PDB file of C-alpha atoms in Angstrom:
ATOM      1  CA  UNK A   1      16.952  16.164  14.939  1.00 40.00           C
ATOM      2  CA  UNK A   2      20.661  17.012  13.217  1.00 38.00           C
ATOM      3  CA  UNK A   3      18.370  16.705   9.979  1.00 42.00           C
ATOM      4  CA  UNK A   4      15.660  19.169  11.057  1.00 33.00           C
ATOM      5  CA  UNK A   5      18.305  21.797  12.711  1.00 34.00           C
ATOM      6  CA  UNK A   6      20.538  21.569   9.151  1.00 40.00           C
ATOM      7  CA  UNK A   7      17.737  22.025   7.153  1.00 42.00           C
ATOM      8  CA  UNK A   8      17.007  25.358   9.327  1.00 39.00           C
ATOM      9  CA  UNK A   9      20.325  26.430   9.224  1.00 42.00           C
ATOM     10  CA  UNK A  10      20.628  26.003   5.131  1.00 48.00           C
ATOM     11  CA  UNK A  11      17.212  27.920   5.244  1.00 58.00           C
ATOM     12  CA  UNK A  12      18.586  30.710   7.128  1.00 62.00           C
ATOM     13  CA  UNK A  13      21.383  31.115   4.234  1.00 54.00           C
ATOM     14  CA  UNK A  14      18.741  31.327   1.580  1.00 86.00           C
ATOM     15  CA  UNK A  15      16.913  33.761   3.625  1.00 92.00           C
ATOM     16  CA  UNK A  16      20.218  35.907   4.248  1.00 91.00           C
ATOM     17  CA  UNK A  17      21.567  35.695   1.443  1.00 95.00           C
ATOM     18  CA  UNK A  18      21.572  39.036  -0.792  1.00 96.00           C
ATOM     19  CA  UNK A  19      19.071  40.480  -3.671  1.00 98.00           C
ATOM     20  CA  UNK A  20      21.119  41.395  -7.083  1.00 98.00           C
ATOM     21  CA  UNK A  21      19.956  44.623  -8.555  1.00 98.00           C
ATOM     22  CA  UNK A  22      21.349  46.136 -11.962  1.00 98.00           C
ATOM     23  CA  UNK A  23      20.218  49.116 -14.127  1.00 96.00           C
ATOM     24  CA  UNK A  24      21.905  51.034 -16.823  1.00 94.00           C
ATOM     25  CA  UNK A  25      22.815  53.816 -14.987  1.00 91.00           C
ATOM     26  CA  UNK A  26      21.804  55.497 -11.406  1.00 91.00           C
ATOM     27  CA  UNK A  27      17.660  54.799 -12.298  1.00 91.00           C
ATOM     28  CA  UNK A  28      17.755  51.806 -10.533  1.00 94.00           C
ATOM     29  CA  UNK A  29      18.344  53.659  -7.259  1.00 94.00           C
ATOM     30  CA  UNK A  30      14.545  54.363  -7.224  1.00 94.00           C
ATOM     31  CA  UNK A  31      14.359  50.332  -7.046  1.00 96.00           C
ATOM     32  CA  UNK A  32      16.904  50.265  -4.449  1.00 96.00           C
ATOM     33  CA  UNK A  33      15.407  53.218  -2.475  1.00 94.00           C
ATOM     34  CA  UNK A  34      12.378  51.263  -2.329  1.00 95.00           C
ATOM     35  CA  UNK A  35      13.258  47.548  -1.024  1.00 96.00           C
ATOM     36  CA  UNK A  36      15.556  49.365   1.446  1.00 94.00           C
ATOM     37  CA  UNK A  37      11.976  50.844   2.836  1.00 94.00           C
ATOM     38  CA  UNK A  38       9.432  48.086   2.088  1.00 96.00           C
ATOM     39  CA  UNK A  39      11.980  44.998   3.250  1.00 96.00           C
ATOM     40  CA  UNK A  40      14.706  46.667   5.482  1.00 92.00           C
ATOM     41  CA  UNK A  41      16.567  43.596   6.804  1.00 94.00           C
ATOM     42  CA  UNK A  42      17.406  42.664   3.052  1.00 95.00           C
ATOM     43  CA  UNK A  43      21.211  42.226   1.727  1.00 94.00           C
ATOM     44  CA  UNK A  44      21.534  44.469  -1.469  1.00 96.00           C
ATOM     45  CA  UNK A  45      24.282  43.847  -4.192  1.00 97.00           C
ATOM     46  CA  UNK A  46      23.446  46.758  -6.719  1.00 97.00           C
ATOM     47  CA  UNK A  47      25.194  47.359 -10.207  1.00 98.00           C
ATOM     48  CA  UNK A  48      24.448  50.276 -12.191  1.00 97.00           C
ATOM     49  CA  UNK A  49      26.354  50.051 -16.127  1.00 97.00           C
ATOM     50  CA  UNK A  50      27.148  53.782 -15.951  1.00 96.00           C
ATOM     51  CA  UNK A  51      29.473  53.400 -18.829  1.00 96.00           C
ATOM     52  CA  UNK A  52      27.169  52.379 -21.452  1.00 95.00           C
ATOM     53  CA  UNK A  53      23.737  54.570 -19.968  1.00 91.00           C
ATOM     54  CA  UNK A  54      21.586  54.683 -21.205  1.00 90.00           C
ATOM     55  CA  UNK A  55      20.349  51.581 -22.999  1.00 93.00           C
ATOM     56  CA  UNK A  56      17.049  52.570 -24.451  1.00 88.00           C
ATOM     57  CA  UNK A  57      18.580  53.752 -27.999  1.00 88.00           C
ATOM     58  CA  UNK A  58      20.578  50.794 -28.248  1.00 94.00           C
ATOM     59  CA  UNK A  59      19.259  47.273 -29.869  1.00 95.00           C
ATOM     60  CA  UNK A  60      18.037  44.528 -27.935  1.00 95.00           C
ATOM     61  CA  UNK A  61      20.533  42.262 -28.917  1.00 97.00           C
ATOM     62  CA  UNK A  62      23.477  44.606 -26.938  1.00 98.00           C
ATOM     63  CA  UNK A  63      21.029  45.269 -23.943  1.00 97.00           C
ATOM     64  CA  UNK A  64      20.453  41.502 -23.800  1.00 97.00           C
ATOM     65  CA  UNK A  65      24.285  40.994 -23.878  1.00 98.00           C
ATOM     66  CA  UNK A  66      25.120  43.578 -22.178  1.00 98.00           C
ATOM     67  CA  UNK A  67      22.351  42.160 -19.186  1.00 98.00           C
ATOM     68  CA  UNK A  68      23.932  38.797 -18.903  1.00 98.00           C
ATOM     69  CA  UNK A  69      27.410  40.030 -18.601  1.00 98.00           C
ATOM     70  CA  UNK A  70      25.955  42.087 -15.588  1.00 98.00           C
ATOM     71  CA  UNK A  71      24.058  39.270 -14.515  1.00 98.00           C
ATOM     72  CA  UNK A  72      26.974  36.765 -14.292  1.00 98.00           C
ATOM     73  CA  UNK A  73      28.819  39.233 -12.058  1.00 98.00           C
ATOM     74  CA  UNK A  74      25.768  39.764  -9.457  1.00 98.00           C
ATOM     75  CA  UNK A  75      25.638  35.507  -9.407  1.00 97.00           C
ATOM     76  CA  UNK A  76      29.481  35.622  -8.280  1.00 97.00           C
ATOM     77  CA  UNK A  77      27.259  36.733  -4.792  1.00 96.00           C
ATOM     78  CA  UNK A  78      25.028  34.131  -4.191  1.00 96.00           C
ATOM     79  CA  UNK A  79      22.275  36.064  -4.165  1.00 97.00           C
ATOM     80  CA  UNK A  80      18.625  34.918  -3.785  1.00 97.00           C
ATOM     81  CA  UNK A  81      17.112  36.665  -6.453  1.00 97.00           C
ATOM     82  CA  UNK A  82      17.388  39.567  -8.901  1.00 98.00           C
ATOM     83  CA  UNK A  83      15.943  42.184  -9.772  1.00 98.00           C
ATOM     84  CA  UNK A  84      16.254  44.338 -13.071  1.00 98.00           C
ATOM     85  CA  UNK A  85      15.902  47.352 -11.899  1.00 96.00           C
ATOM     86  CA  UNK A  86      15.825  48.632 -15.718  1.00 94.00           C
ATOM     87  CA  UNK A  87      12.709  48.907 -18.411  1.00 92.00           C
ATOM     88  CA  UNK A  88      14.514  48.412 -21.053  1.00 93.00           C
ATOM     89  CA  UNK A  89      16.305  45.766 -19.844  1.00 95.00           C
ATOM     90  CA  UNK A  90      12.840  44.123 -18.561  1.00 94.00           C
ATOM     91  CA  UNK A  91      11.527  44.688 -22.105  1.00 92.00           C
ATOM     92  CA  UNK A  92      14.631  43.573 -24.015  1.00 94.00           C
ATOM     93  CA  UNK A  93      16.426  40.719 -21.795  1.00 96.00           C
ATOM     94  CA  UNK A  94      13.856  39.591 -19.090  1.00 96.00           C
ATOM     95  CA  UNK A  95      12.648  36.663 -21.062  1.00 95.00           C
ATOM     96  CA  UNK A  96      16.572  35.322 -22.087  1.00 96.00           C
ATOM     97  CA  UNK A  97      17.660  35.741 -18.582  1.00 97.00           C
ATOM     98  CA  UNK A  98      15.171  33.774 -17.249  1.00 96.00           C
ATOM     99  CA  UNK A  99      15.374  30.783 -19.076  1.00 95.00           C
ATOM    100  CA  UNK A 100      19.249  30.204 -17.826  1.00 93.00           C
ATOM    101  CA  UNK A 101      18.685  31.136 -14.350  1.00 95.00           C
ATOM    102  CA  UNK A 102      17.749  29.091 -11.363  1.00 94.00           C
ATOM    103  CA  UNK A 103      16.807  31.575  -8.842  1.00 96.00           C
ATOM    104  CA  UNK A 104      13.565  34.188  -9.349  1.00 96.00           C
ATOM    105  CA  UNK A 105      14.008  36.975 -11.498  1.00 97.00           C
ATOM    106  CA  UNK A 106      11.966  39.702 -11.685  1.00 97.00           C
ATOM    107  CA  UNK A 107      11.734  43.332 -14.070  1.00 97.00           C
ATOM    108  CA  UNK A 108       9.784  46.615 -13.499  1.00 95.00           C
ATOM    109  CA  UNK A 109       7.397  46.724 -16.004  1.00 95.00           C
ATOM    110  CA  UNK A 110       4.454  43.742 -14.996  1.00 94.00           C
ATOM    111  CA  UNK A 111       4.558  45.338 -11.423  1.00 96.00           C
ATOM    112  CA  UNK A 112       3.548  49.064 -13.076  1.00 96.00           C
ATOM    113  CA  UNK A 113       0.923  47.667 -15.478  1.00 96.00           C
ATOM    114  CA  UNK A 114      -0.767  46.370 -13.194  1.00 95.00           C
ATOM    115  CA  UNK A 115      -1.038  49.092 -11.304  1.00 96.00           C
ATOM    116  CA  UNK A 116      -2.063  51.008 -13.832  1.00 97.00           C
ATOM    117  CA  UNK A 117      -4.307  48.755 -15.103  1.00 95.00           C
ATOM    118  CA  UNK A 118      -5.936  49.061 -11.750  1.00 95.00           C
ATOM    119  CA  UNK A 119      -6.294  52.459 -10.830  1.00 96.00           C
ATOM    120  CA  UNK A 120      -7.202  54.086 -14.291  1.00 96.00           C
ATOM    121  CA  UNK A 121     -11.198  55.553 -14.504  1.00 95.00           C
ATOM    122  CA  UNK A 122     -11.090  56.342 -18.082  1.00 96.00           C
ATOM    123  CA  UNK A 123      -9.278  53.729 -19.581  1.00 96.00           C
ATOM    124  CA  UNK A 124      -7.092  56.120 -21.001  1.00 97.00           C
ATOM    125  CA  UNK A 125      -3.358  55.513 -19.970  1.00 98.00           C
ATOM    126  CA  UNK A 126      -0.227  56.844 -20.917  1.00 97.00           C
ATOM    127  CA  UNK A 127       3.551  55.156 -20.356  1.00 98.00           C
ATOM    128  CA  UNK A 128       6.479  57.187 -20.698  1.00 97.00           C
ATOM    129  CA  UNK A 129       9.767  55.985 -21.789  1.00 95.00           C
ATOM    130  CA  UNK A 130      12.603  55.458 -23.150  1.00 91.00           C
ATOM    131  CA  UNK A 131      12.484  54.644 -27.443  1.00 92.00           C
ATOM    132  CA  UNK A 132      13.194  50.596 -26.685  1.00 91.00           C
ATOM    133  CA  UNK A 133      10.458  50.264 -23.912  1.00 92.00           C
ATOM    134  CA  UNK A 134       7.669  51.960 -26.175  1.00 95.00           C
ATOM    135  CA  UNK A 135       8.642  50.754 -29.387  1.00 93.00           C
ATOM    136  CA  UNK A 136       8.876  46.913 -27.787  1.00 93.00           C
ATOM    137  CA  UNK A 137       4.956  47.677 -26.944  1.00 94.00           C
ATOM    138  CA  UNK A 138       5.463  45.472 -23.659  1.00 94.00           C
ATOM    139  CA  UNK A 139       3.392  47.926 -21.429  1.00 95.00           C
ATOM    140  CA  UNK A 140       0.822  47.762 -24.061  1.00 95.00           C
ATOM    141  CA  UNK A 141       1.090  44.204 -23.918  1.00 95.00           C
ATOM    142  CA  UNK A 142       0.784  43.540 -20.400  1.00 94.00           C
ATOM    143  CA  UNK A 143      -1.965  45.504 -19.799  1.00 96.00           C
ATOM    144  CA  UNK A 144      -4.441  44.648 -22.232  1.00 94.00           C
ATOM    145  CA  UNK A 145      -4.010  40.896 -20.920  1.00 93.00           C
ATOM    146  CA  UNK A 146      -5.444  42.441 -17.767  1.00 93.00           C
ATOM    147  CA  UNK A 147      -7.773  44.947 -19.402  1.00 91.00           C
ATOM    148  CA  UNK A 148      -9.071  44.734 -22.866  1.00 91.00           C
ATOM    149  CA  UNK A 149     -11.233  47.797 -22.600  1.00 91.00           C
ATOM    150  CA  UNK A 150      -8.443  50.317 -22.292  1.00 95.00           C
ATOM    151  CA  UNK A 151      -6.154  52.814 -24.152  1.00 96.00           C
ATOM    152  CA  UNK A 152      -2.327  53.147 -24.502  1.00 97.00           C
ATOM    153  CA  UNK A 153      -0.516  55.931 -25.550  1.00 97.00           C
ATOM    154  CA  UNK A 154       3.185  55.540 -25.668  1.00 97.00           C
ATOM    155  CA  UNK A 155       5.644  58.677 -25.902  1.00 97.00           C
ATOM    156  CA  UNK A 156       9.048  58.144 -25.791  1.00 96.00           C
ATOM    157  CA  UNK A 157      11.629  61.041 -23.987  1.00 96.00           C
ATOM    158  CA  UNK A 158      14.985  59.819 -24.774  1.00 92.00           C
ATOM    159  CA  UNK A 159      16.162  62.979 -23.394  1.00 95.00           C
ATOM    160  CA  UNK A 160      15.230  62.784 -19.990  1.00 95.00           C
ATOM    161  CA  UNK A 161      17.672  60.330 -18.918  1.00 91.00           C
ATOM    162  CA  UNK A 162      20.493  61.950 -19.452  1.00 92.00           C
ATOM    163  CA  UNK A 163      19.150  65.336 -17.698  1.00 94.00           C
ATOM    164  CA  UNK A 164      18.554  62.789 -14.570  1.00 92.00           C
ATOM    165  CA  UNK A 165      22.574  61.204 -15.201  1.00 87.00           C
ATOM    166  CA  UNK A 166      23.589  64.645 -15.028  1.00 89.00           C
ATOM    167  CA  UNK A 167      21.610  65.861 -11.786  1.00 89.00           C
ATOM    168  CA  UNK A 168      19.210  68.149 -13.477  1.00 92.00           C
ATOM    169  CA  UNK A 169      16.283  67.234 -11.634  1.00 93.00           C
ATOM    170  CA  UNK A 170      14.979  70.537 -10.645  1.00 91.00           C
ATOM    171  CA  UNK A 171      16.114  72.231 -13.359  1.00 94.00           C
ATOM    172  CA  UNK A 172      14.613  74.587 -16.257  1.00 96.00           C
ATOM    173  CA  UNK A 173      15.861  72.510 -18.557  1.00 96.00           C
ATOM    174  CA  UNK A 174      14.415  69.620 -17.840  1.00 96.00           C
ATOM    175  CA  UNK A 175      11.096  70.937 -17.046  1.00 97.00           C
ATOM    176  CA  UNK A 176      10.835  72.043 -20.635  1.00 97.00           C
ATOM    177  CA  UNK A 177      12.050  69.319 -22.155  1.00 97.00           C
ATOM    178  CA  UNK A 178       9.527  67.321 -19.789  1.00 97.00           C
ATOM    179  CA  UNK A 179       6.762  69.884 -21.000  1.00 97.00           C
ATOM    180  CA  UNK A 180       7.272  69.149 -24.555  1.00 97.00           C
ATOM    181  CA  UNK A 181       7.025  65.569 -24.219  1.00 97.00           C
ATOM    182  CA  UNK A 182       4.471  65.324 -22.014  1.00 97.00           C
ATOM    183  CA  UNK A 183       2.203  68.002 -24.040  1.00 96.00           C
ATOM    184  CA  UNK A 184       0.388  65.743 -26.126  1.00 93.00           C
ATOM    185  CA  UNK A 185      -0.208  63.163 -23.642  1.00 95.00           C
ATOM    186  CA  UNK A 186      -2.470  65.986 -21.615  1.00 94.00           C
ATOM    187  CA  UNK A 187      -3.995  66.927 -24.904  1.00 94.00           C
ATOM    188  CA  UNK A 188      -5.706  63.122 -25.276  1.00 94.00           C
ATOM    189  CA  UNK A 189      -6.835  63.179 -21.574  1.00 94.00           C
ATOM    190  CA  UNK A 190      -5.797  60.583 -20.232  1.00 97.00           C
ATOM    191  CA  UNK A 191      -5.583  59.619 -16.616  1.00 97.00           C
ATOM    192  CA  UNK A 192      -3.246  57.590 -16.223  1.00 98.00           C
ATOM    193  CA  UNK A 193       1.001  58.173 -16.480  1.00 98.00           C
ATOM    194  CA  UNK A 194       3.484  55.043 -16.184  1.00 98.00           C
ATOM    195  CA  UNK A 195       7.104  55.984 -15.051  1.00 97.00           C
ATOM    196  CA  UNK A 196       8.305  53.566 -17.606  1.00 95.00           C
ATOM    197  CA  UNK A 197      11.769  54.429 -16.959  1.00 93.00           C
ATOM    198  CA  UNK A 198      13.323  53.906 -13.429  1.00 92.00           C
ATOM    199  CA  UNK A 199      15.080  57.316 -13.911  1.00 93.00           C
ATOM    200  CA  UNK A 200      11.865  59.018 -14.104  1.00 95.00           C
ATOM    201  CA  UNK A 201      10.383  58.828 -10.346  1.00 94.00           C
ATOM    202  CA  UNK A 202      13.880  61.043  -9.527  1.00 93.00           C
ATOM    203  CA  UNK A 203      12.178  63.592 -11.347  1.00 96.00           C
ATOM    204  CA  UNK A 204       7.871  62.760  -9.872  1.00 96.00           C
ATOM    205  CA  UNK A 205       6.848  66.333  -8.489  1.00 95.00           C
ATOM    206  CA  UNK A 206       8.317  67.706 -12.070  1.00 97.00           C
ATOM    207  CA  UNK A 207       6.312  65.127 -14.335  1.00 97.00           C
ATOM    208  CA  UNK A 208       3.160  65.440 -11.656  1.00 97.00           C
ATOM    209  CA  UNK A 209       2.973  69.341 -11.815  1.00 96.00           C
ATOM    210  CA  UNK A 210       3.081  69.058 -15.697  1.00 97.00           C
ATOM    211  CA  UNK A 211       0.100  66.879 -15.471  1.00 97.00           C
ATOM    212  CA  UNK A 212      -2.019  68.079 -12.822  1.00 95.00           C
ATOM    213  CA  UNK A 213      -3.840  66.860 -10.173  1.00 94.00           C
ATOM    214  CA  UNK A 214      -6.113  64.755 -12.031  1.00 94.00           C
ATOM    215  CA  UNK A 215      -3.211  61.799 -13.460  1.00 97.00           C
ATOM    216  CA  UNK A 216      -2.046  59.512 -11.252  1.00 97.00           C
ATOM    217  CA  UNK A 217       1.183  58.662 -11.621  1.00 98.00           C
ATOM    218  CA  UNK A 218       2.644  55.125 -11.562  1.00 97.00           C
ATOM    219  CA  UNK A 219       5.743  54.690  -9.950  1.00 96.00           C
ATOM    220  CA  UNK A 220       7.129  50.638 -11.149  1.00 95.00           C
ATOM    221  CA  UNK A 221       9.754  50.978  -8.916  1.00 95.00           C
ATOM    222  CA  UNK A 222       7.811  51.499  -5.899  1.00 95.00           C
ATOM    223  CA  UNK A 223       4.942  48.409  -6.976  1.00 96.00           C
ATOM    224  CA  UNK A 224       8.675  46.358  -8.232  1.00 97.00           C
ATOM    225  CA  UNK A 225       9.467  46.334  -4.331  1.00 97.00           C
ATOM    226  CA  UNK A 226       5.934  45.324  -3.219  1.00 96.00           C
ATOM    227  CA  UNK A 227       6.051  42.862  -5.707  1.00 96.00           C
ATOM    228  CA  UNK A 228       9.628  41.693  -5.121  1.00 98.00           C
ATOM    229  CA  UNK A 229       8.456  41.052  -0.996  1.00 97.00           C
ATOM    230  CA  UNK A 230       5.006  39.371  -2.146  1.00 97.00           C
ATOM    231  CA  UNK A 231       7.421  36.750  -3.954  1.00 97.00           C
ATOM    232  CA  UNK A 232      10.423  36.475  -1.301  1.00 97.00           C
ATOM    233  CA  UNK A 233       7.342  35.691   1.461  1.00 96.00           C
ATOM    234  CA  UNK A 234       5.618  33.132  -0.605  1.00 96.00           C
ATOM    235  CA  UNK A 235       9.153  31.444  -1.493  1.00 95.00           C
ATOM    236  CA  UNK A 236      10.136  31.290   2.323  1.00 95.00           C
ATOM    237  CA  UNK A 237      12.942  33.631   1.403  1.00 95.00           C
ATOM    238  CA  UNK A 238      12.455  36.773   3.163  1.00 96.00           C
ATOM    239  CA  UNK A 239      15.367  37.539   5.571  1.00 94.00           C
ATOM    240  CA  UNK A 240      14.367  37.342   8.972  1.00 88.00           C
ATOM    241  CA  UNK A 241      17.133  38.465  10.787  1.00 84.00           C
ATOM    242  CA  UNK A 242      17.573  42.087  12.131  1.00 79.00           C
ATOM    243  CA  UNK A 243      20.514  44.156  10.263  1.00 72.00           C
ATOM    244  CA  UNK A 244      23.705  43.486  12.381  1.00 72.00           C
ATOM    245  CA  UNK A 245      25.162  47.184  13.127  1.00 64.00           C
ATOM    246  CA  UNK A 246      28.701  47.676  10.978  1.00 59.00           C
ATOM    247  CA  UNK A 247      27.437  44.847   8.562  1.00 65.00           C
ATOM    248  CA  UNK A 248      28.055  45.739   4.965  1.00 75.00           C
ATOM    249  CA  UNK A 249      24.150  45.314   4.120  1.00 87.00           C
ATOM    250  CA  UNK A 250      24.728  47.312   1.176  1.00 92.00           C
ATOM    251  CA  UNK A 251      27.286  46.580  -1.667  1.00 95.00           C
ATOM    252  CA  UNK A 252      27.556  49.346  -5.030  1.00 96.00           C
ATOM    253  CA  UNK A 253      29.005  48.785  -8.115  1.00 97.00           C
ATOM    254  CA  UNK A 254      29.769  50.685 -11.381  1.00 98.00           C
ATOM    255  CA  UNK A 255      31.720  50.194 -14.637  1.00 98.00           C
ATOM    256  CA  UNK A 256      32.645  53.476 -14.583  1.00 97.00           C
ATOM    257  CA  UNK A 257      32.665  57.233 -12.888  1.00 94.00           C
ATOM    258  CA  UNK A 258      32.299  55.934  -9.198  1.00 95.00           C
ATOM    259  CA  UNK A 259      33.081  58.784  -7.106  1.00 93.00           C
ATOM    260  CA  UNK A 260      30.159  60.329  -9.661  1.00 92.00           C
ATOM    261  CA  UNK A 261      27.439  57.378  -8.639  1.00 93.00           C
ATOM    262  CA  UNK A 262      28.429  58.413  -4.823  1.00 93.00           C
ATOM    263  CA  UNK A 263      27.773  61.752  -4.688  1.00 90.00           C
ATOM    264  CA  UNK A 264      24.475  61.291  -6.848  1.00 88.00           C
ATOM    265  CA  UNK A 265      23.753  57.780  -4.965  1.00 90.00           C
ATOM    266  CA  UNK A 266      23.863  59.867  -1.355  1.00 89.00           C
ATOM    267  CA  UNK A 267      21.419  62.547  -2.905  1.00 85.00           C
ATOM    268  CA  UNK A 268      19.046  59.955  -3.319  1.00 85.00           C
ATOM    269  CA  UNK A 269      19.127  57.358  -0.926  1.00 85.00           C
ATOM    270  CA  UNK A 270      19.285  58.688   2.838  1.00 74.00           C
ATOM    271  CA  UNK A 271      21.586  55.921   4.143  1.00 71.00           C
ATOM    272  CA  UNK A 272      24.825  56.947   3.705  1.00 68.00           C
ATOM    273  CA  UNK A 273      26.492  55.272   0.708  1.00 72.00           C
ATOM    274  CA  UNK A 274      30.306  55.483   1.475  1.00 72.00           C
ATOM    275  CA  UNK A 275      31.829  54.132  -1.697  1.00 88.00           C
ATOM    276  CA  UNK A 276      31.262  52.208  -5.073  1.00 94.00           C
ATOM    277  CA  UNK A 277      33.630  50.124  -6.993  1.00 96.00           C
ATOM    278  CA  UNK A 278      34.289  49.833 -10.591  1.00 97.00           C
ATOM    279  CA  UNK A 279      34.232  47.051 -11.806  1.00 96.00           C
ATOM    280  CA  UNK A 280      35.381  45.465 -15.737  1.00 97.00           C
ATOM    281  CA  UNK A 281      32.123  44.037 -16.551  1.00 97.00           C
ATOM    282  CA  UNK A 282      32.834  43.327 -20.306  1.00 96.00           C
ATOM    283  CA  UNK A 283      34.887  40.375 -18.648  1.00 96.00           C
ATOM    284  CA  UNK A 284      31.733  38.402 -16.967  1.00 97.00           C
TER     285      UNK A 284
END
C-alpha cells in the first residue's frame, strides 16, 4: 500500500513538474503562447538569449554551444521536458542535445513538416527562414521522408527577425521587406508556406495577405504544442492538477534587455507577464 501511494506521489512530481522552453530571442513566445492554450495546467520555465538574437547567421558550432549553455540552466528546474522553441536551434543543436539528455526533447521543425507534408495539393511547398534553417536543408529533409513526390523551395529572410525584435509587426517596413522575399515564392506557385522561424507567426496576417488566399500557411509553433501534449500523454506526464491561483506557473528569463522582453512579452501573450530576469548564461 505505502509502495503503491509513493509511487503516485513521485508520479504526481513528474507530472507537475515544469516544461523548459528556450529560443534566441522573443520567437519562442509563439511556442509559449501555444502550450499555455493547448495544455493550460502546464508549469513553463521559458528562456529567450536576447543578447545574442538572432542565431540564424551564426555557425552551428556557436548555436550548438550556445544551446547547451541555455540548456544546462533550464535543467537547474527539474523540468520534465524541453522544448526548443527555435529553428535554428532544432536544425543546428537538436541532435547533440539529445544524446546527453535524459528527459524528452523536442524542436519545431518535424512538427511543421509534417503538417505541411499533409495538407499540400500540389506538392509544391515553400519554407521560410532564417539562412541556417534553409541552408541546413532539414525541412527538405524531413519531408521528403514523408513524401517523395513533392517540391521544396527554400528562401531565406534574415531580415525579418530583427523587424519582429524591434516590434515592427504591422509596419511598412516590414511588409516590403516581407514582399520582396516572398515574391518569388508566389511566382513558382506553390501552395504551401512553412513559418520556419518561430518569429514569423508574430507577423501571420502580414505573410498571409502577401500570399493570398490560396497558401496555407504552416504555423510549427502551433503543431510544436500539439505535438509536445501527444508526447507528455503517452509518457504519463501531463500535469493533472488545476493551476493553484497566485502560483508562479510561469517563470521568464533573458540574458539581456528584460524590461524590453516584458513589454513585448505582454503584447503577445494575454496573461499578464509581470517581470523577467536576466540571467549570465555564458556561466552554465
Amino acid at each position: 500500500m505505502n509502495e503503491t501511494k509513493n509511487r503516485i506521489n513521485q508520479n504526481n512530481l513528474h507530472r507537475a513538474a515544469p516544461i523548459g522552453v528556450f529560443d534566441s530571442g522573443v520567437g519562442g513566445l509563439t511556442v509559449v503562447r501555444e502550450i499555455m492554450r493547448q495544455i493550460p495546467n502546464e508549469n513553463i520555465i521559458y528562456f529567450g538569449d536576447t543578447a545574442r538574437v538572432p542565431y540564424g547567421s551564426k555557425s552551428q558550432e556557436t548555436v550548438t554551444r550556445f544551446s547547451e549553455q541555455i540548456v544546462r540552466f533550464l535543467m537547474t528546474f527539474q523540468v520534465k521536458t524541453i522544448v526548443v522553441a527555435c529553428n535554428t536551434a532544432s536544425a543546428y543543436a537538436l541532435d547533440t542535445l539529445e544524446k546527453n539528455l535524459d528527459i524528452p526533447i523536442i524542436g519545431v521543425v518535424k512538427p511543421g513538416a509534417k503538417m505541411a507534408a499533409e495538407v499540400t495539393r500540389n506538392g509544391r511547398i515553400g519554407v521560410i527562414a532564417t539562412e541556417a534553417t534553409i541552408g541546413s536543408q532539414i525541412y527538405t529533409d524531413y519531408i521528403r521522408e514523408l513524401n517523395k513526390n513533392v517540391t521544396i523551395y527554400g528562401k531565406a529572410c534574415p531580415l525579418l527577425v530583427p523587424l519582429v525584435e524591434e516590434g515592427l509587426l504591422e509596419d511598412p517596413v516590414t511588409d516590403e521587406i516581407a514582399r520582396r522575399y516572398l515574391t518569388e515564392l508566389i511566382d513558382i506557385n506553390i501552395d504551401t508556406l512553412i513559418l520556419g522561424c518561430t518569429h514569423y507567426p508574430l507577423i501571420r496576417s502580414t505573410l498571409g495577405r502577401i500570399m493570398g488566399n490560396g497558401v496555407t500557411l504552416v504555423n510549427p509553433a502551433y503543431e510544436t504544442a500539439r505535438e509536445l501534449r501527444n508526447m507528455l500523454a503517452e509518457m504519463d506526464l501531463l500535469n493533472l492538477e488545476p493551476p493553484r491561483l497566485g502560483g508562479n506557473r510561469y517563470q521568464f528569463y533573458v540574458s539581456d534587455k528584460a524590461e524590453k522582453f516584458v513589454t513585448f512579452a505582454n503584447s503577445i501573450i494575454k496573461y499578464g507577464i509581470l517581470s523577467a530576469r536576466t540571467i549570465p548564461i555564458e556561466q552554465y
